[in-house]
Every structure is written in structure tokens, then in C-alpha cells.
XYZ file of C-alpha atoms in Angstrom:
388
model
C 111.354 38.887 152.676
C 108.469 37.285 151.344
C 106.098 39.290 148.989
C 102.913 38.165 150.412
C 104.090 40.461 153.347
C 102.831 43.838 153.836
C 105.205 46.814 153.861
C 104.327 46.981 157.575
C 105.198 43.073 158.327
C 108.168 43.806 156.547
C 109.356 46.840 158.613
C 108.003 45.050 161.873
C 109.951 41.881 161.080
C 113.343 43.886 159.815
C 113.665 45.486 163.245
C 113.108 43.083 165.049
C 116.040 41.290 163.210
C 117.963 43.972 163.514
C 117.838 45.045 167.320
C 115.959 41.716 168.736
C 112.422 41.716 170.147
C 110.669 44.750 170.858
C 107.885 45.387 173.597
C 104.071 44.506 172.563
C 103.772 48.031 173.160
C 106.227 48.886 170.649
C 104.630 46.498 168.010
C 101.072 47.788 168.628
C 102.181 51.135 168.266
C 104.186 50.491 164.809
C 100.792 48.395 163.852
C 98.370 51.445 164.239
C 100.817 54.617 164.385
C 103.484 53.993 162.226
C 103.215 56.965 159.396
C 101.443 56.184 156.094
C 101.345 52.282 157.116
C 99.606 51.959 160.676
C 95.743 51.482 160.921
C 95.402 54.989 161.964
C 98.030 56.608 159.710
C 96.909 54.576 156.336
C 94.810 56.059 153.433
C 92.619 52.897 153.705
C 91.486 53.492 157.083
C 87.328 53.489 157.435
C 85.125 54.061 160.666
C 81.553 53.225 160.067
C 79.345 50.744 158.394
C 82.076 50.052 155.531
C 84.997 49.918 158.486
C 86.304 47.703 161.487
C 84.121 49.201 163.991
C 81.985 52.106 164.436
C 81.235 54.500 167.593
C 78.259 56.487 169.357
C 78.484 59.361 166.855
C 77.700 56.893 163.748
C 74.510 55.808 165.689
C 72.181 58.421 165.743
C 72.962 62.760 166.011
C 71.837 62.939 169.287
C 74.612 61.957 170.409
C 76.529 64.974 169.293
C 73.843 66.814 170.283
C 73.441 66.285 173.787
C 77.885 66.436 173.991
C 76.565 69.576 172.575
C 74.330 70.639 175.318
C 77.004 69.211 178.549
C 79.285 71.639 176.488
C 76.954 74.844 176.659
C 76.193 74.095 180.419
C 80.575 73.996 180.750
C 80.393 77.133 178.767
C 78.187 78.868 181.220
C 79.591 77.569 184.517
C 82.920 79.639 183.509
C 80.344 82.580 183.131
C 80.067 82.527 179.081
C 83.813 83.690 178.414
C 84.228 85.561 174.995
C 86.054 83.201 173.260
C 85.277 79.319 173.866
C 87.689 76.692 172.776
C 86.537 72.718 172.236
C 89.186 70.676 171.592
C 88.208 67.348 169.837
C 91.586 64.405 169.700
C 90.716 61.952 167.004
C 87.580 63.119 165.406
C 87.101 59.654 163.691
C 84.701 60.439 160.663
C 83.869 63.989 162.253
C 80.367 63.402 163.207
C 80.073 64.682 166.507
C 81.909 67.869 165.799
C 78.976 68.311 162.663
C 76.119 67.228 165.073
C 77.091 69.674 167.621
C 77.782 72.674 165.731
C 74.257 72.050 163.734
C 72.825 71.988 167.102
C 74.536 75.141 168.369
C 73.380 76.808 164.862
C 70.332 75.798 165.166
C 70.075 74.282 161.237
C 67.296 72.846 160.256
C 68.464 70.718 157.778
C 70.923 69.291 160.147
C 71.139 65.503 160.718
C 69.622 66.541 164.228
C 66.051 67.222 164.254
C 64.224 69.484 166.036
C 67.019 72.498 165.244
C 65.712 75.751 165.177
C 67.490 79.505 166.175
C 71.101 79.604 167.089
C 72.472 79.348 170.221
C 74.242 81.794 172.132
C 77.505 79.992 172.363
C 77.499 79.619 168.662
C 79.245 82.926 168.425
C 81.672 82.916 170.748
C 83.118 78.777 169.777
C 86.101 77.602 168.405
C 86.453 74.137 167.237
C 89.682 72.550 166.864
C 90.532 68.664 165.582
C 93.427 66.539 166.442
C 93.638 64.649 163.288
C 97.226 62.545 161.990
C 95.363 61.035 159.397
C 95.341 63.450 156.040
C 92.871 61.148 154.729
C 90.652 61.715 157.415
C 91.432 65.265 157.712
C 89.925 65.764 154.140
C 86.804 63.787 154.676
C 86.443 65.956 157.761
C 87.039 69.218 155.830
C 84.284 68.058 153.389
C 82.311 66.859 156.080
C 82.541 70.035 158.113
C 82.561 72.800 154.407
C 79.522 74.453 156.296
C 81.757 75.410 159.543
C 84.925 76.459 158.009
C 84.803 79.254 159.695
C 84.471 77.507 163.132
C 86.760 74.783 162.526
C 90.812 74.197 162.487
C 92.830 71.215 162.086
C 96.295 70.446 163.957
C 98.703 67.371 164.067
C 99.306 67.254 168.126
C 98.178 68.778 171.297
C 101.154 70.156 171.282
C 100.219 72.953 168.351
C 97.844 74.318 170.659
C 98.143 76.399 174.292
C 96.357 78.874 176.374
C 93.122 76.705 176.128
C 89.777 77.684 177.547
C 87.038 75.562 177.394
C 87.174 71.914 176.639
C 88.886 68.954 175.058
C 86.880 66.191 174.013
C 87.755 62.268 172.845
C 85.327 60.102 171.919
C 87.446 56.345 171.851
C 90.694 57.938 171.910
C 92.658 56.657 175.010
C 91.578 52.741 174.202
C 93.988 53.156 171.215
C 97.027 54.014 173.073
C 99.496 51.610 172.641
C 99.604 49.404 176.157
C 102.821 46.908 177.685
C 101.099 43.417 177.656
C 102.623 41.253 181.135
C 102.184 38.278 182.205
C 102.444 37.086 185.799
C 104.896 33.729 186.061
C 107.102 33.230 188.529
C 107.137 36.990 188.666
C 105.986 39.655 186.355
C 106.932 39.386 182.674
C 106.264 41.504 180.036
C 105.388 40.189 176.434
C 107.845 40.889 173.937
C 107.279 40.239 169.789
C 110.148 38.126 168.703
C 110.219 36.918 165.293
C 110.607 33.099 163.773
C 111.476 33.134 160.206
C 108.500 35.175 158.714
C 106.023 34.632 161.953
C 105.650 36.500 164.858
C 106.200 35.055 168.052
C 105.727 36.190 171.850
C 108.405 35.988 174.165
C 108.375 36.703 177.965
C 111.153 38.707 179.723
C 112.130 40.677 182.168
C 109.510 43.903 182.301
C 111.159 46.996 179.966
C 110.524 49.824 182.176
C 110.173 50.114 186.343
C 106.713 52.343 185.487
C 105.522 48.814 185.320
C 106.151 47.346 188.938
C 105.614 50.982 190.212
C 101.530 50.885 188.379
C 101.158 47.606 189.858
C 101.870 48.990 193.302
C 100.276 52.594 192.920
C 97.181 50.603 192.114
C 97.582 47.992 194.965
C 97.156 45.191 191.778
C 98.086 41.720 193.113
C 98.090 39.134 189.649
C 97.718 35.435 189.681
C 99.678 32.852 188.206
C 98.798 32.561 184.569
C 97.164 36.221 184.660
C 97.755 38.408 181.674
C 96.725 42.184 181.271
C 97.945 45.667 179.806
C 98.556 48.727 181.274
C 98.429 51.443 179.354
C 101.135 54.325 180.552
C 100.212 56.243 177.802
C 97.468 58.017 179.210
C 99.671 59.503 182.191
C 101.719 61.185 178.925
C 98.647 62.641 177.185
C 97.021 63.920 180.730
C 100.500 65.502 180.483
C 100.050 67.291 177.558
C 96.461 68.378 178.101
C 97.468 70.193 181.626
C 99.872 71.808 179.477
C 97.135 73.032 176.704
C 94.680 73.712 178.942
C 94.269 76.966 180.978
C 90.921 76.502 182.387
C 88.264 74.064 181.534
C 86.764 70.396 181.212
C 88.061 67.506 179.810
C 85.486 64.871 178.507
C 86.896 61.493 178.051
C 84.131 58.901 176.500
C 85.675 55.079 176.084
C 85.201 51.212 177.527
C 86.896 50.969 180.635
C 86.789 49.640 184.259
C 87.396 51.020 187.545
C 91.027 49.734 188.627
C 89.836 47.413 191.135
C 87.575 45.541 188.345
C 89.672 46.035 185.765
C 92.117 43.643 187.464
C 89.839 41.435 189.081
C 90.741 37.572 189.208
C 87.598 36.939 186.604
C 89.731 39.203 183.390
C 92.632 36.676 183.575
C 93.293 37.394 180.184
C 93.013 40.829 180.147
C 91.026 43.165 177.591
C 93.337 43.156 174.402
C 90.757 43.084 171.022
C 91.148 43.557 167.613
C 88.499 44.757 165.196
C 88.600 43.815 161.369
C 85.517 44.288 159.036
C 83.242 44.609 162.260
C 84.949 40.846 163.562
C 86.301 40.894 167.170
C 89.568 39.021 166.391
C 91.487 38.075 169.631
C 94.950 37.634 167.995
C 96.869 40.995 167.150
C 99.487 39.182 164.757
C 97.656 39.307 161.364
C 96.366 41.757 159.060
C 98.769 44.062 160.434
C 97.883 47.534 160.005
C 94.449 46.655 158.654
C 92.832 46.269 161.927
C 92.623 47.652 165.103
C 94.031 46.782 168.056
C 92.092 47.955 171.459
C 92.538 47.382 175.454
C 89.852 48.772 177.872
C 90.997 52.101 179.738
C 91.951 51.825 183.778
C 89.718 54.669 184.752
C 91.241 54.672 187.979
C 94.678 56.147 186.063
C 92.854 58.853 184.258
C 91.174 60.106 187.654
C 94.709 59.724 189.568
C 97.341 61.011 187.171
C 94.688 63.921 186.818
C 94.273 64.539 190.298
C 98.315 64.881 191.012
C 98.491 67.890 188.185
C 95.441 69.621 189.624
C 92.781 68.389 187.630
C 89.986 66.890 189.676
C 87.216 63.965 188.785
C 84.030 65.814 188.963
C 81.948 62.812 187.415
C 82.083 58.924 185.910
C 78.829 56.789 185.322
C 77.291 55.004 182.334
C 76.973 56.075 178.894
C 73.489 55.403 179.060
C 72.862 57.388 182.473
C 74.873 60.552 181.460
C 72.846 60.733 178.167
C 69.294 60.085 180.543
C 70.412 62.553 182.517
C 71.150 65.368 180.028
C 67.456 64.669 178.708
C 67.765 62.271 175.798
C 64.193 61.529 176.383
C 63.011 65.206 175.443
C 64.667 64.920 172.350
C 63.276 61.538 171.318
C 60.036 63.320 171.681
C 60.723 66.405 169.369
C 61.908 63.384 166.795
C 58.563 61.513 167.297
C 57.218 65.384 166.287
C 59.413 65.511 163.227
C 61.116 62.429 162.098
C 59.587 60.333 158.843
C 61.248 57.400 160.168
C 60.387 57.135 164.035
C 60.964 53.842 164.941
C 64.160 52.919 162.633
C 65.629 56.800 164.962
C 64.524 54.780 168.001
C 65.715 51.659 167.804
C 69.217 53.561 167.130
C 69.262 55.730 169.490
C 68.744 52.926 172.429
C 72.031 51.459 171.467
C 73.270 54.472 173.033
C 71.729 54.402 176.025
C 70.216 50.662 177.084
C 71.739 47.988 178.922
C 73.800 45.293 176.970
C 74.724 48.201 174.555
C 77.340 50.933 174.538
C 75.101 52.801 176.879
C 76.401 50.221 179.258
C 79.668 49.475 178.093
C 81.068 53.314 177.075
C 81.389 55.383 180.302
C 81.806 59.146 180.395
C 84.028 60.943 182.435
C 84.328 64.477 183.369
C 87.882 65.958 184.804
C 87.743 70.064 185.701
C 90.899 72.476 185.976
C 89.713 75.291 187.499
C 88.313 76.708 190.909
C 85.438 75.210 192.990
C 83.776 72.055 191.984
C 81.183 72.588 188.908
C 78.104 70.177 189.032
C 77.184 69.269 185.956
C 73.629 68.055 184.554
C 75.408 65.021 183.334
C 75.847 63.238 186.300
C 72.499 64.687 187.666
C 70.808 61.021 188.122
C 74.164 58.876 188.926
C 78.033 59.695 189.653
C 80.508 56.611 190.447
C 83.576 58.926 190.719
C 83.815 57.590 194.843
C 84.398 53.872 192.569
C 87.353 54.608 190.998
């Protein structure tokens, strides 16, 4: 094979030589999963100004700060239990977890402003990270030195049972690995095929039933021409939180649609993006396991697969709304009290929130296992669950 290949390219193209074309899904999850070479699993993986991309947490530390406070308002709906577990999957550079906990201690040299005495949670909190990346893991450990005695690390879900409290993601479920179709004739689904050295797509027959029976358990009718993902993924990781969690909330945070937008006749060529060096790149075939590859998140699937293990929906809206709601606005004042640098705070802080932004884009949902229905301050101004 030829040298200006990467390793990955080369393992990529030698299976599919050997066993024949494999599912899109199979070659995005090689391209970002497979160990020590995918995007996620590669010591040259950066989040952030000097990355692909970067998230609400790199923004501003409010943002960890008011996950922070929805947290201590979960803690104190299940009547301030003794020992509190957050769970965070895929802490990314680990700034949310640092923002929170400096907000729960109440530092005051924190990157949040405005700390002051610890809270009463503080004591009773156990952090845990889902991380697969040792590279990241370290940077988080160094990160995170001032809360080693708060925080653990673990490889899977799957390490960890008995859970009360909550598990967190931040971006995580956009990264799943999704089956790309096509609708011709009738449904195919995209296969990678290989030409020589290139990569090529090839449409066949659909690789797994779950695919007709999504299309039907979400009433999706497609077009000629349409193309989309569906990401079945997410039924297998609400699967393995159920199993984790005991009692508690989980707080998903990602780009996504309701169902019935998601597939509406104006996304005929569905959601599928790849990031490299902050450039949205709309073809997944180069710089293979250098950049990342991202479909929105059905919504509609996270609230339904939930519901039919006993985990109900108890809010969706805007990123924007659910950070108005939980009082963003009283801490932009205590930084207009404090901060050296007002304005520069500001004008980061409403690309969290604002229209056109991620405040607008990112939506926040809010899944409970547990008794009753908690309300929760988040969803105080706005909740959209009755549109998914």
C-alpha cells in the first residue's frame, strides 16, 4: 500500500479487501474509535482553539457553573442523599467538570467569578469521567490536580453500577457512529467499498432490520434521492446507563432535532459533518482519523428508547433558554462586579445563550429514573418535551 497512506487508511482499505465493503457505520467508527489510530483514540487529538472544534465549556465557566447549579437542585430533589454520584462520558478537555467543582468549592481563584464559601453538596460528591483517550485522561488529571480527591477515571460505563445521582455528556451522542441510507427504489444503506487506494460508496441492501424497523417506529416516510443517518447507537448506551444508574438524572447536551424535523423533506441530505482545524468539511473520506465526523442526534430516540426502560423525559428546550432560565443573567452581573475584562466575558458568554449561536443550536435534555416527576428550574421559562 502506498506510503502516503496513514496507518488508519491502510487498515480501513486492508479490510475492506479482505471481507468486501463494510457499513458507513463501520468505517466511521474505525475512523474515530479505532484504538491508538481513531480521532478519539489518537495522542494527537485537540478540543479547543488549537483543535477541530470546540464546545460550550471552552466558551466561558459559566457554563459549568450553572450545569453546576441544575446539578445541586437534582441533588436536593432526591432529598440531599449522603453520597452523590455525577457521572461525566467524554469529558473533552475537562472543563466543565473543573468549572463545576470550583463552583461547588466555592474557590476564588477559580476560572468562575464570583466564588465564595463552599457548597453543601461539595461534601457529599463524587465525580467520575468516562475517558478512552489516555492522552486526554492525563491532561484531565493535570487539569483536575486540585480535585483528586473528588475525581476518578474509568474506560466504560460498564466499570461503574449502583449509581445515584447523575450522568452527564456534553457532545457525546453526536459522535456515535450512525448507518448512512439512501432512499432509491427502496431503502439502501451506504456501504465504503474501496477502488485501488480510494474510497468509494456503494449502495446495497440495508445491513440490519433495526433499520426498516426505526423508519417505521418513527413513522419516517423518505423521498427519492433522500439521504440521512440513524444513529442506533444511542438505544445501546441508554442501555447501559439504565444499567448504571439506580436513581437519578441523565443530562444529555448536543445538536439535534425532534424526529419529525429531523427528517423533514427540507434535510434531503441529511446532517453528516466533519470538522478539521475548525473547517466544516462535508466529505468523511480524507484525513482519516484527523477529523471528526458528526450527525445531529434524533431527540425523539433518546426520549423513546428512555421511556420503554422506565426513564421518563422530564424536559428539552434551547441551550440558550435552559441557561436563561437557571439565571445566567445573575451571574453576568456578579462578573460585571468582578471581572477586569467585562465586555471580552460578555461577548463569550452570549454564544452560549443567543440566537444564531449554540444557545440555539445545542439543546438540553433532561431524562429522570426515579418516582414522581421532578420539575426542574431548567426548564422553568420553556419545555418542548410534548415536540418530540
Amino acid at each position: 500500500m502506498s506510503s502516503l497512506m496513514n496507518p488508519l487508511e491502510q487498515k480501513i482499505i486492508g479490510k475492506i479487501k479482505t471481507k468486501g465493503p463494510i457499513t458507513f457505520k463501520n468505517f466511521m467508527e474505525m475512523a474515530l474509535y479505532e484504538p491508538e489510530l481513531g480521532y478519539y483514540t489518537s495522542q494527537n487529538t485537540k478540543i479547543g482553539r488549537a483543535g477541530d472544534f470546540y464546545t460550550s465549556s471552552h466558551l466561558h465557566p459559566i457554563f459549568g457553573m450553572m450545569i453546576g447549579k441544575q446539578i445541586e437542585e437534582m441533588w436536593e430533589i432526591m432529598e440531599k442523599p449522603s453520597a452523590f454520584q455525577i457521572v461525566e462520558m467524554g469529558a473533552g478537555a475537562g472543563y466543565v467538570c473543573k468549572d463545576m467543582l470550583d463552583y461547588y468549592k466555592g474557590f476564588k481563584g477559580s476560572r468562575v467569578q464570583g466564588a465564595s464559601k463552599e457548597k453543601e453538596i461539595y461534601k457529599h460528591l463524587q465525580y467520575s469521567i468516562v475517558e478512552l483517550n489516555p492522552v486526554m485522561r492525563e491532561n484531565q488529571k493535570n487539569l483536575l490536580a486540585d480535585f483528586s480527591d473528588k475525581v476518578r477515571w474509568v474506560s466504560s460505563l460498564n466499570e461503574l453500577n449502583g449509581i445515584n445521582g447523575c450522568i452527564l455528556s456534553n457532545e457525546l451522542l453526536d459522535a456515535f457512529p450512525v448507518h448512512l441510507i439512501e432512499m432509491e427504489d427502496e431503502i439502501k444503506e451506504v456501504f465504503v467499498g474501496a477502488d485501488g487506494e480510494a474510497l468509494k460508496e456503494i449502495k446495497e441492501k440495508p445491513d440490519t432490520n433495526e433499520i426498516s424497523d426505526y423508519l417505521k417506529e418513527f413513522s419516517i416516510e423518505l423521498p427519492k434521492q433522500y439521504r440521512t443517518e440513524i444513529n442506533l447507537d444511542i438505544k445501546k448506551w441508554l442501555n447501559e446507563v439504565n444499567n448504571a444508574l439506580t436513581e437519578g438524572f441523565i443530562l444529555t447536551i448536543d445538536y439535534g432535532y425532534p424526529s419529525w424535523d429531523y427528517y423533514s423533506e427540507d434535510k434531503d441530505r441529511g446532517t453528516l459533518l466533519c470538522y478539521h482545524k475548525h473547517q466544516v468539511v462535508e466529505y468523511p473520506y480524507q484525513h482519516i482519523g484527523e477529523q471528526d465526523i458528526t450527525a445531529h442526534v434524533n431527540f425523539s430516540s433518546v426520549k423513546k428508547w428512555g421511556e420503554k426502560l422506565g426513564i421518563n423525559t422530564i424536559g428539552f428546550c434551547q441551550q440558550g433558554t435552559f441557561l436563561m432560565s437557571l439565571g445566567i443573567d445573575e451571574a453576568i452581573a456578579e462578573i460585571h462586579k468582578n471581572s477586569s475584562d467585562y465586555l471580552f466575558e460578555v461577548a463569550r458568554i452570549k454564544k452560549l445563550i443567543l440566537p444564531g449561536t449554540m444557545g440555539e443550536t445545542h439543546k438540553v435534555m433532561i431524562q429522570y429514573k426515579g418516582n414522581g416527576e421532578p420539575k426542574l428550574r431548567g426548564f422553568s421559562m420553556k419545555n418542548q418535551t410534548k415536540n418530540l
